[in-house]
XYZ file of C-alpha atoms in Angstrom:
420
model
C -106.690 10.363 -69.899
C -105.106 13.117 -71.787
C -102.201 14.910 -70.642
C -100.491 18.218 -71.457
C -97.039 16.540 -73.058
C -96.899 15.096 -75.961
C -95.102 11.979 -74.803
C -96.870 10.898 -71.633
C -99.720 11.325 -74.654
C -98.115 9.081 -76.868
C -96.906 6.477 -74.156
C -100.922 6.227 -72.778
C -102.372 6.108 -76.396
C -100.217 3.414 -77.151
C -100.486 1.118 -73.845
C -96.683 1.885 -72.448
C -98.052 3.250 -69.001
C -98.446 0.856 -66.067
C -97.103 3.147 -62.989
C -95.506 6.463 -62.382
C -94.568 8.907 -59.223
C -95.923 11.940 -59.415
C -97.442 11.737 -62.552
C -99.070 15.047 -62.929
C -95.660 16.463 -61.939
C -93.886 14.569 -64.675
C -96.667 15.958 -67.055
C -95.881 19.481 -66.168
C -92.291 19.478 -66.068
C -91.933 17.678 -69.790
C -94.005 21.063 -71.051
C -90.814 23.236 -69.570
C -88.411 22.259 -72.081
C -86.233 19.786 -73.042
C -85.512 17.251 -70.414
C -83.379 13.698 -70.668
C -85.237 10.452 -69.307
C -82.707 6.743 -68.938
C -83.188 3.452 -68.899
C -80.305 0.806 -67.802
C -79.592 -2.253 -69.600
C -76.793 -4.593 -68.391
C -74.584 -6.141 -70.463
C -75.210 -10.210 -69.740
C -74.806 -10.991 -73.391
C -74.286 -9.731 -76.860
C -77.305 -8.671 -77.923
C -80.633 -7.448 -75.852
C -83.882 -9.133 -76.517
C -87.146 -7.954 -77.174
C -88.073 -8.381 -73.393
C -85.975 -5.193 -73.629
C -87.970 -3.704 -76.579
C -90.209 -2.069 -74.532
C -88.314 -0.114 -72.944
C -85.989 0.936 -76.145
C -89.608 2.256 -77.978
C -90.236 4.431 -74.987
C -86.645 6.127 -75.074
C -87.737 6.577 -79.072
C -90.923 7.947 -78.576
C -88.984 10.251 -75.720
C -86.819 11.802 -78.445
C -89.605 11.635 -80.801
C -91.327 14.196 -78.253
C -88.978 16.641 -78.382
C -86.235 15.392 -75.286
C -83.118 13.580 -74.965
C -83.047 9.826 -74.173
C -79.964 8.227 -72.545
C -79.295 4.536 -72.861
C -77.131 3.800 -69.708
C -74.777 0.888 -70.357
C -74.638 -1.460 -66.348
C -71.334 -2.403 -67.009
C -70.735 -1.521 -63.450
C -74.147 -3.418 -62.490
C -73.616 -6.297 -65.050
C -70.829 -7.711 -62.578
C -73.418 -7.512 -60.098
C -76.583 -8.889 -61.958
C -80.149 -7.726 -60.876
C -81.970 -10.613 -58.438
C -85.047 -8.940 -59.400
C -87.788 -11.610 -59.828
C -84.706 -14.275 -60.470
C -84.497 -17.869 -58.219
C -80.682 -17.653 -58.232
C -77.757 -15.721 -58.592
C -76.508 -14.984 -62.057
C -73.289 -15.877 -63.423
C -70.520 -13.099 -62.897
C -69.198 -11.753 -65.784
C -65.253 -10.329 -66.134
C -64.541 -6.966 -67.403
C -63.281 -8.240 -70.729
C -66.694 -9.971 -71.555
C -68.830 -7.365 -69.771
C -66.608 -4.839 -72.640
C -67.536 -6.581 -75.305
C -71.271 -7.414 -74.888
C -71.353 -3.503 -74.344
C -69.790 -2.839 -78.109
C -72.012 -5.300 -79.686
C -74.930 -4.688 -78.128
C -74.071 -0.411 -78.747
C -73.228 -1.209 -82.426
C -76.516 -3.682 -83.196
C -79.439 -3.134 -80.851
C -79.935 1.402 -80.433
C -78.462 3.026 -83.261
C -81.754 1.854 -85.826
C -83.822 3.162 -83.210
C -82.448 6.161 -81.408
C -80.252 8.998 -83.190
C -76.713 9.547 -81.781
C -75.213 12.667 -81.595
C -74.071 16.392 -79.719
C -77.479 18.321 -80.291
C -80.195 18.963 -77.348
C -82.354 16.011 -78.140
C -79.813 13.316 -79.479
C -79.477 10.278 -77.624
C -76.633 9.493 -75.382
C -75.004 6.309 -74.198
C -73.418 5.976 -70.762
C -71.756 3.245 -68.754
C -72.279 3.300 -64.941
C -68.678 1.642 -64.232
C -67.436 5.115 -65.316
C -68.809 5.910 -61.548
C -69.533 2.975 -59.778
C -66.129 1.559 -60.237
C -64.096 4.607 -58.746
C -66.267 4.560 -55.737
C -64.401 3.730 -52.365
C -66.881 1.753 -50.345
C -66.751 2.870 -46.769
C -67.438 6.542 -48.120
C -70.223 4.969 -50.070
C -71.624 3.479 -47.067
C -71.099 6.412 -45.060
C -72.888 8.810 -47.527
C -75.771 6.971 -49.370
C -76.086 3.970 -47.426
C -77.972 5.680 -44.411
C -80.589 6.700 -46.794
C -81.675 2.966 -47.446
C -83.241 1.101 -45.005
C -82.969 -2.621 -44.755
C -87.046 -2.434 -43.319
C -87.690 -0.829 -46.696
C -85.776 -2.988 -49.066
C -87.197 -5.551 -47.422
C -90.706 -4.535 -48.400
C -90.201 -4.850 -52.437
C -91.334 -7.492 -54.100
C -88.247 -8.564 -56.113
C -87.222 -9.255 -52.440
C -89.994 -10.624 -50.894
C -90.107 -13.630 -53.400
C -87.117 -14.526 -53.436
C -86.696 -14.843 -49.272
C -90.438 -16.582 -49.926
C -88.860 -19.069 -52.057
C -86.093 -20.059 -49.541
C -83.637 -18.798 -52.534
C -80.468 -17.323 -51.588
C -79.919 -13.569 -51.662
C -76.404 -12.771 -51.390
C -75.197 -9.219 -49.984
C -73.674 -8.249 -53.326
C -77.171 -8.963 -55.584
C -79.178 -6.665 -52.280
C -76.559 -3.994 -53.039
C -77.998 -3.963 -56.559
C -80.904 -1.382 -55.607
C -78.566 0.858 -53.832
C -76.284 1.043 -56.702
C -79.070 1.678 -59.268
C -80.963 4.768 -57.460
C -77.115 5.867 -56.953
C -76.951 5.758 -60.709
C -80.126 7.958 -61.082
C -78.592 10.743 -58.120
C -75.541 10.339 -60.577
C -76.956 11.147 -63.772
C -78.939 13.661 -62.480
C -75.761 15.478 -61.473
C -74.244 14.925 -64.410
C -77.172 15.660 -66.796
C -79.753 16.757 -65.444
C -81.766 13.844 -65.494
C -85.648 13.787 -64.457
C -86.738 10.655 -65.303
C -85.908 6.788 -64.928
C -88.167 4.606 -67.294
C -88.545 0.692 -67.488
C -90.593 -2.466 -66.841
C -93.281 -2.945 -63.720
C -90.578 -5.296 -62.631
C -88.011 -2.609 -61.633
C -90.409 -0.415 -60.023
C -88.785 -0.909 -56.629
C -85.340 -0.024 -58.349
C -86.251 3.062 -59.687
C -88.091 4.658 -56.706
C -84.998 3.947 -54.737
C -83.511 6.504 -57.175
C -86.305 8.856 -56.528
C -86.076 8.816 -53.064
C -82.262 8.741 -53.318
C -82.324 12.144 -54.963
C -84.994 13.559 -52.738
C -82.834 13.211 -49.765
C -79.465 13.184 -50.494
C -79.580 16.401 -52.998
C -83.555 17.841 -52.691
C -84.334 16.988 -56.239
C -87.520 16.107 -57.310
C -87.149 13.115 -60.122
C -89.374 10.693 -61.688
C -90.456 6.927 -61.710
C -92.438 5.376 -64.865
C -92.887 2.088 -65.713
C -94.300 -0.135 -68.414
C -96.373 -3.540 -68.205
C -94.333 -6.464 -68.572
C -94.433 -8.079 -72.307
C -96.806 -11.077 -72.239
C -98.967 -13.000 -74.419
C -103.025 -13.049 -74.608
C -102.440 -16.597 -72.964
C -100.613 -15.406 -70.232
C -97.552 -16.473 -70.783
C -94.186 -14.156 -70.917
C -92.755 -12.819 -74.701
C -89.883 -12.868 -75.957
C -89.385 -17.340 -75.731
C -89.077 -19.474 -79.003
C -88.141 -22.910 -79.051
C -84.718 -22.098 -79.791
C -84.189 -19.545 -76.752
C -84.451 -15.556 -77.019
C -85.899 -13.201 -79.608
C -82.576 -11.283 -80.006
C -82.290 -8.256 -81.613
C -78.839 -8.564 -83.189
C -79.207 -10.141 -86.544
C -75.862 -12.168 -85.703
C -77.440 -13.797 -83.068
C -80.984 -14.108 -85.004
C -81.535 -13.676 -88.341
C -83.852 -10.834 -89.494
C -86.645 -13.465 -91.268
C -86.471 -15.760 -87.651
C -87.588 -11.838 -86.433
C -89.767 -11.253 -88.842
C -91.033 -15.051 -88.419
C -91.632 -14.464 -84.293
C -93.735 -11.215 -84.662
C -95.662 -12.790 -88.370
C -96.837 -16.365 -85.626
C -97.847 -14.341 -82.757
C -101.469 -14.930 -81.637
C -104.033 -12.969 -82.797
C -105.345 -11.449 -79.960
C -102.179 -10.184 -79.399
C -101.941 -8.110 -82.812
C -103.087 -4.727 -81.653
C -101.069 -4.561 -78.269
C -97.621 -5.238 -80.136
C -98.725 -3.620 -82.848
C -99.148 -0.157 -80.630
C -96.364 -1.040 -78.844
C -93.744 -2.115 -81.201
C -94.590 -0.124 -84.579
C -94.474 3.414 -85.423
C -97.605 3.157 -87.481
C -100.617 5.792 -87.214
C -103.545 4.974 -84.370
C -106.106 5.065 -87.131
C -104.183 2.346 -88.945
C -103.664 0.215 -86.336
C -107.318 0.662 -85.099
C -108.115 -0.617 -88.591
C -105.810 -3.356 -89.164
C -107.079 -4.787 -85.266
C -110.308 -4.912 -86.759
C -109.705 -7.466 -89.232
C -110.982 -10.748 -88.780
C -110.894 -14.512 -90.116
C -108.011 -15.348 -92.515
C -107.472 -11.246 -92.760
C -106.022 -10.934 -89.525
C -103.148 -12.716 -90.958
C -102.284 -9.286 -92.984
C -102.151 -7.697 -89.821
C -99.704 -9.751 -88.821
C -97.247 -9.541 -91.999
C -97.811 -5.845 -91.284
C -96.259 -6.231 -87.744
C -93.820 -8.524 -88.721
C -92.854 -5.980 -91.601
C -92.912 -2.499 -89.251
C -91.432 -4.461 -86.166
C -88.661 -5.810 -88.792
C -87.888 -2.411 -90.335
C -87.028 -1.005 -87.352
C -84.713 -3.337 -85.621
C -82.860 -4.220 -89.167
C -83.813 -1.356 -91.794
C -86.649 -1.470 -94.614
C -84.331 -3.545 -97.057
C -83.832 -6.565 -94.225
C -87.974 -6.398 -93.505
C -88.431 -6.311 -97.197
C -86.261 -9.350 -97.666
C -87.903 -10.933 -94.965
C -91.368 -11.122 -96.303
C -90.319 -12.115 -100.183
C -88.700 -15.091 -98.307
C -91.670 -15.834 -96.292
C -93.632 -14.932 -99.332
C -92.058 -17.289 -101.969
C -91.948 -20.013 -99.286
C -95.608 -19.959 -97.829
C -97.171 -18.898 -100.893
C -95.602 -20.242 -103.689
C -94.078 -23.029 -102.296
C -90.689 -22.052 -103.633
C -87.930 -21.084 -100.990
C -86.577 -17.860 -100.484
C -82.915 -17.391 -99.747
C -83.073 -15.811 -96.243
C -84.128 -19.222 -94.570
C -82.212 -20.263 -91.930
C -79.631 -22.859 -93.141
C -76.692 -25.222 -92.036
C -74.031 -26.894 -94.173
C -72.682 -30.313 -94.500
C -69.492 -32.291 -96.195
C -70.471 -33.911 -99.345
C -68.588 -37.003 -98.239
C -71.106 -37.027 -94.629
C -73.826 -36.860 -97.066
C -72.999 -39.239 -99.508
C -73.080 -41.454 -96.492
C -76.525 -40.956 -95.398
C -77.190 -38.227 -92.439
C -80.276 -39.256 -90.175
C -83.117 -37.155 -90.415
C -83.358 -36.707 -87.019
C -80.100 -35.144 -86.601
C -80.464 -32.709 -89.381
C -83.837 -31.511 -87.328
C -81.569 -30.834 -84.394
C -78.517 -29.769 -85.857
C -80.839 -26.925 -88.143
C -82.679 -26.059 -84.912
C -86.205 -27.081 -86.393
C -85.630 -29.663 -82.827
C -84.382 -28.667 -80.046
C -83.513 -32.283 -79.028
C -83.416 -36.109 -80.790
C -86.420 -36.793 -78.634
C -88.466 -33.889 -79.905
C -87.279 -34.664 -83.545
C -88.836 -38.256 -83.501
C -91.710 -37.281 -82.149
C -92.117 -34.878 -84.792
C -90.973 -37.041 -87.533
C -93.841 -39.510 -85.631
C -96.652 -37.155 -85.179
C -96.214 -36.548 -89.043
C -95.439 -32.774 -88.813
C -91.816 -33.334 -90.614
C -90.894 -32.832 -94.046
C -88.451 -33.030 -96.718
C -88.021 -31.139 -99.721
C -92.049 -30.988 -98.899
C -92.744 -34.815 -98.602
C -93.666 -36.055 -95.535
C -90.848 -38.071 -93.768
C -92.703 -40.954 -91.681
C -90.176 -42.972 -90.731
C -87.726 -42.239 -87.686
C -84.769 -44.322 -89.527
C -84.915 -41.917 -92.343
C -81.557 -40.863 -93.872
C -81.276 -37.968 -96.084
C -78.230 -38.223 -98.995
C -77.085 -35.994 -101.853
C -79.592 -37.837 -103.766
C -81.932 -35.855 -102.179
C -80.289 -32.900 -103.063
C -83.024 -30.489 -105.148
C -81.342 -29.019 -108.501
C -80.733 -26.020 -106.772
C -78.539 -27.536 -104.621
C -80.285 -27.846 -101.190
C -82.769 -30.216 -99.143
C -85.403 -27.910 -97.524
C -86.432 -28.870 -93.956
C -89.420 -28.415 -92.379
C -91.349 -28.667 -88.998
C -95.097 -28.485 -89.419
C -96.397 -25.691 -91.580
C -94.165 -22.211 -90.396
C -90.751 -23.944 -89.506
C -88.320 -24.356 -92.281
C -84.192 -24.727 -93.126
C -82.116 -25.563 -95.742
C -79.209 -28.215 -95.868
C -76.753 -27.104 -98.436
C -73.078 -28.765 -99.328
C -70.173 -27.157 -97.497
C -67.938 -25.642 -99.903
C -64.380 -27.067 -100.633
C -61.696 -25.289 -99.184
């Protein structure tokens, strides 16, 4: 389909588009100027994850067409938690921790992706406690809660499962839809805000906003959503073996990045590569044409573009000459993962097993032996057979490390903990 604004343009070519109100309206009005679009992110943890990538390359592309994203902060919602899809309640965060998963996340997860600033079409950052805190509840009640009925809430599918599961859905998490269309009537009134973006998941969420603004102030806004992130086999993105793909380097390095989006499958190269690059259609059409052992430049490509964008061009760079040096030439580059240990502790003998876990090459003792058994473990690139193996500083190559590794892609470094 072709539309008449450049981003709902961009967003089809490039798969982003699952659902929207009103589309054709939301066409027209992005060709009358500069509007703003949001999406919410709550502030459960330090970093953001590349389950919300998605929704961060849509705000791009938004500014990238000529409007004015705004990356609203939940740190009202985050001591709330969405139920959305979930089989329990989430843990409730204080204010202190909700504060500081807010700075991190501001400081390591927008700024490569978004530009900050005053003009017309910079991005903007906003926190919904600013409004939702200050709100006095029986005047809430009295002037948005008789636009949402319990029938209707009822009816959304985030709901539905979980009262289908027999799961508990406490009064606070069912107020979480009526505080996130208030935040779209809010920032509308604030900002002028059309348009609320995110995944398929939060459709419900969003039209409540819609609706919200329709009756309470006679606004026309907008719903569109994106399909959720998964894999050719079905199953959801965003998983390793050693928990989420985050986006803050702190919490995972950028050559584990670079790693997750280089071993992704390969039917999957052309969807993340639309989705998660900034490359030209013609050049992804040609690298998704690549087949055999080729499609495995494709993939260093998306590990490189996805890299560069979340950490910068030197990180991505640095990324693939450690990959390179350690795949290709056997040698090992120095961004690979890597833990430390006391001279005296190794002089000792450490099991092999534990170094598996304690490098996160295993997630558990269990899954080390049976790696260690199933011969897919290795040290200093000799196979290590035996689940009584110790590792000691005699092992120790003359450059000062023992390299690691779980089958053919998974590899860390033990190094001597510096005295003092």
């Amino acid at each position: 389909m072709t539309y008449k604004s450049d981003f709902l343009n961009i967003l089809d070519q490039r798969g982003f588009i699952h659902q929207g109100s009103d589309v054709e309206g939301l066409d027209k009005k992005l060709t009358e100027g500069v509007q703003s679009a949001y999406i919410g992110f709550d502030a459960t943890a330090q970093s953001l994850h590349i389950g919300n990538l998605t929704g961060i390359m849509m705000l791009y592309w938004f500014q990238q067409a000529g409007h004015k994203p705004i990356t609203l902060m939940g740190g009202g919602t985050s001591k709330v938690g969405d139920p959305s899809f979930k089989d329990e309640s989430r843990k409730l965060l204080d204010d202190a921790t909700i504060s500081t998963n807010i700075e991190h996340i501001k400081n390591t997860c927008f700024r490569q992706f978004l530009k900050y600033g005053d003009g017309p079409t910079d991005a903007l950052m906003v926190n919904n406690d600013d409004w939702l805190s200050g709100l006095h509840y029986l005047s809430f009640l009295r002037d948005y809660g008789r636009f949402f009925t319990v029938n209707r809430m009822l009816s959304f599918d985030s709901v539905k499962l979980r009262l289908e599961r027999e799961s508990p859905l406490t009064l606070l998490e069912f107020n979480y839809m009526v505080m996130q269309g208030y935040d779209f009537l809010e920032l509308h009134r604030r900002y002028g805000t059309v348009l609320q973006m995110g995944g398929s998941d939060q459709w419900g969420n969003i039209i409540n906003g819609v609706e919200l603004g329709h009756k309470a102030d006679q606004v026309q806004l907008f719903a569109l959503t994106a399909p959720l992130l998964t894999t050719a086999s079905g199953q959801k993105m965003g998983k390793t073996e050693k928990g989420a793909v985050w986006l803050n380097a702190a919490m995972l390095s950028a050559y584990d990045y670079w790693q997750y989006w280089r071993n992704v499958e390969d039917a999957d190269v052309e969807k993340l590569l639309l989705r998660f690059t900034t490359l030209p259609l013609d050049e992804i059409a040609r690298l998704a044409k690549l087949g055999g052992a080729e499609i495995n430049e494709a993939k260093k490509t998306l590990a490189f573009e996805a890299t560069k964008l979340c950490h910068g061009e030197k990180a991505a760079q640095e990324a693939a000459e450690t990959a390179r040096k350690t795949f290709e030439q056997g040698s090992v580059g120095a961004d690979l993962p890597a833990i430390e240990i006391d001279a005296a502790r190794l002089d000792q003998g450490v099991p092999f097993v534990d170094l598996l876990v304690e490098s996160g090459l295993a997630a558990s003792k269990g899954e080390a032996r049976r790696l260690i058994e199933g011969g897919g473990a290795r040290a200093n690139d000799q196979p290590v057979g035996n689940i009584a193996h110790t590792s000691t500083t005699a092992d120790l190559t003359a450059d000062g490390y023992i390299k690691l590794s779980a089958g053919k892609k998974k590899h860390a470094l033990v190094r001597l903990k510096k005295a003092g």
